[in-house]
Amino acid sequence: MVAVLKPVLKTYAEIKALRIQGAEAVAAKSVNALAQEMLASQAKTRKGFVKEMRGAVAFLKTSRPTEPALRNALRFMLLRTMESRETDVVALKQLVEQEAREYHENALRTKMKIAEYGARLIPKGASVLIHCHSSTVMRALKKAQDDGKKPHVFCTESRPLYQGRISAKELSDYGIDTTLAVDSAVSTILRKLSDDDLVFVGADAITAEGDLINKIGTCNIATLAKEHGKSFYSCTGTHKFDPLTLWGESEKIEERSPDEIWEKKKRPRKLHIMNPAFDVTPSSCVTAFVTELGVIPPSSLISLLWKRFGLEEEG
Ligand code: RUB
């Protein structure tokens, strides 16, 4: 076991406590922590440096199990470092710094593209139902507002930790007409919506089958949206794709503390509580993924992702 230093431990604890939440933020803060940790490394040799980096990556990756964006980002940084022929530790530190910088530049470009495609999907004056707090969805809605579309947004509370309130406050502060409702009001909201209105959610993971993994309750909303004939979009960068699912591995769904639902000292002693953080929405309920590559239905996304991850067959 390799010892991990302060930046990685601090970020790990903040992610665990959900002070850092949402797939994008979890990945971005972990990239920063890894870079800071490696800059402070006392390793004298390339071998020692890589060993330390490998340990930090392995540790950070366990902070949230259902986050391929986190795993992909850290794995990519580690691979680039391992593939470089550099033996000088100072140069290796510069390389890691550059990898982190490029990660952020790329993440920003990706989000801007998604916001552009997402905003285009929203007709003027339309209502958009959202769930939880996705920084990607926030950006698309703000772009629609900037473009003069004046959307009305319905936010669910997103129990148990009310991340929907973060969305509601952020959008309302931005000047967007916003309504907050309990999670179980979704079918009532969908019934009110007109044919032009739509649903936007983020993504924590996209699987090889084109299924979507996102905050618990997303599947209920998608199923109801289909029932009510409403378009259901997931706004996400393709870096949320989990390549391991190509080989039949299923994405692990994080089970969070029962205390988030009912504090131990207040709840009946023998009561069982389940608290899955995410659920799986089948591709058949997803109209399309709004990605940096365009608005892509689940059935076409996978062939594009093969290319993105360099997995296409030779010749
Ligand atoms: C957050 C959540 C978000 C996705 C996408 O769950 O499900 O919809 O992470 O967010 P939690 P983003 O609060 O448990 O992390 O678009 O910011 O990556």
Short mmCIF file of N, CA and C in Angstrom, two decimals, residues 112 115-120 138-149 174 176:
data_model
loop_
_atom_site.label_atom_id
_atom_site.label_comp_id
_atom_site.label_asym_id
_atom_site.label_seq_id
_atom_site.Cartn_x
_atom_site.Cartn_y
_atom_site.Cartn_z
N MET A 112 -19.29 23.37 -23.17
CA MET A 112 -19.81 24.47 -24.01
C MET A 112 -20.55 23.90 -25.21
N ALA A 115 -23.85 22.47 -24.10
CA ALA A 115 -24.78 23.56 -23.79
C ALA A 115 -25.40 24.10 -25.09
N GLU A 116 -24.55 24.21 -26.10
CA GLU A 116 -25.03 24.73 -27.39
C GLU A 116 -26.08 23.79 -27.99
N TYR A 117 -25.74 22.49 -28.05
CA TYR A 117 -26.69 21.51 -28.62
C TYR A 117 -27.95 21.41 -27.76
N GLY A 118 -27.76 21.45 -26.45
CA GLY A 118 -28.90 21.31 -25.53
C GLY A 118 -29.85 22.50 -25.67
N ALA A 119 -29.29 23.71 -25.71
CA ALA A 119 -30.12 24.92 -25.80
C ALA A 119 -30.93 24.92 -27.10
N ARG A 120 -30.31 24.41 -28.17
CA ARG A 120 -31.02 24.36 -29.45
C ARG A 120 -32.27 23.49 -29.40
N MET A 138 -27.25 22.46 -16.09
CA MET A 138 -27.31 23.88 -15.69
C MET A 138 -26.81 24.76 -16.84
N ARG A 139 -25.68 24.34 -17.41
CA ARG A 139 -25.07 25.16 -18.46
C ARG A 139 -25.98 25.24 -19.71
N ALA A 140 -26.62 24.12 -20.05
CA ALA A 140 -27.50 24.11 -21.23
C ALA A 140 -28.71 25.03 -20.99
N LEU A 141 -29.26 24.99 -19.78
CA LEU A 141 -30.43 25.83 -19.47
C LEU A 141 -30.05 27.31 -19.46
N LYS A 142 -28.86 27.61 -18.92
CA LYS A 142 -28.42 29.02 -18.89
C LYS A 142 -28.16 29.53 -20.31
N LYS A 143 -27.65 28.64 -21.16
CA LYS A 143 -27.40 29.03 -22.56
C LYS A 143 -28.75 29.33 -23.23
N ALA A 144 -29.75 28.47 -22.95
CA ALA A 144 -31.08 28.70 -23.54
C ALA A 144 -31.62 30.05 -23.09
N GLN A 145 -31.42 30.36 -21.81
CA GLN A 145 -31.87 31.65 -21.27
C GLN A 145 -31.13 32.80 -21.97
N ASP A 146 -29.79 32.65 -22.09
CA ASP A 146 -28.97 33.68 -22.76
C ASP A 146 -29.42 33.89 -24.20
N ASP A 147 -29.89 32.81 -24.83
CA ASP A 147 -30.33 32.88 -26.24
C ASP A 147 -31.75 33.44 -26.36
N GLY A 148 -32.33 33.84 -25.23
CA GLY A 148 -33.67 34.46 -25.27
C GLY A 148 -34.80 33.45 -25.32
N LYS A 149 -34.52 32.17 -24.98
CA LYS A 149 -35.58 31.15 -25.06
C LYS A 149 -36.55 31.23 -23.88
N TYR A 174 -30.18 32.91 -11.52
CA TYR A 174 -29.76 33.29 -12.88
C TYR A 174 -30.88 34.02 -13.62
N ILE A 176 -33.91 32.55 -14.24
CA ILE A 176 -34.77 31.60 -14.96
C ILE A 176 -36.00 31.30 -14.11
#
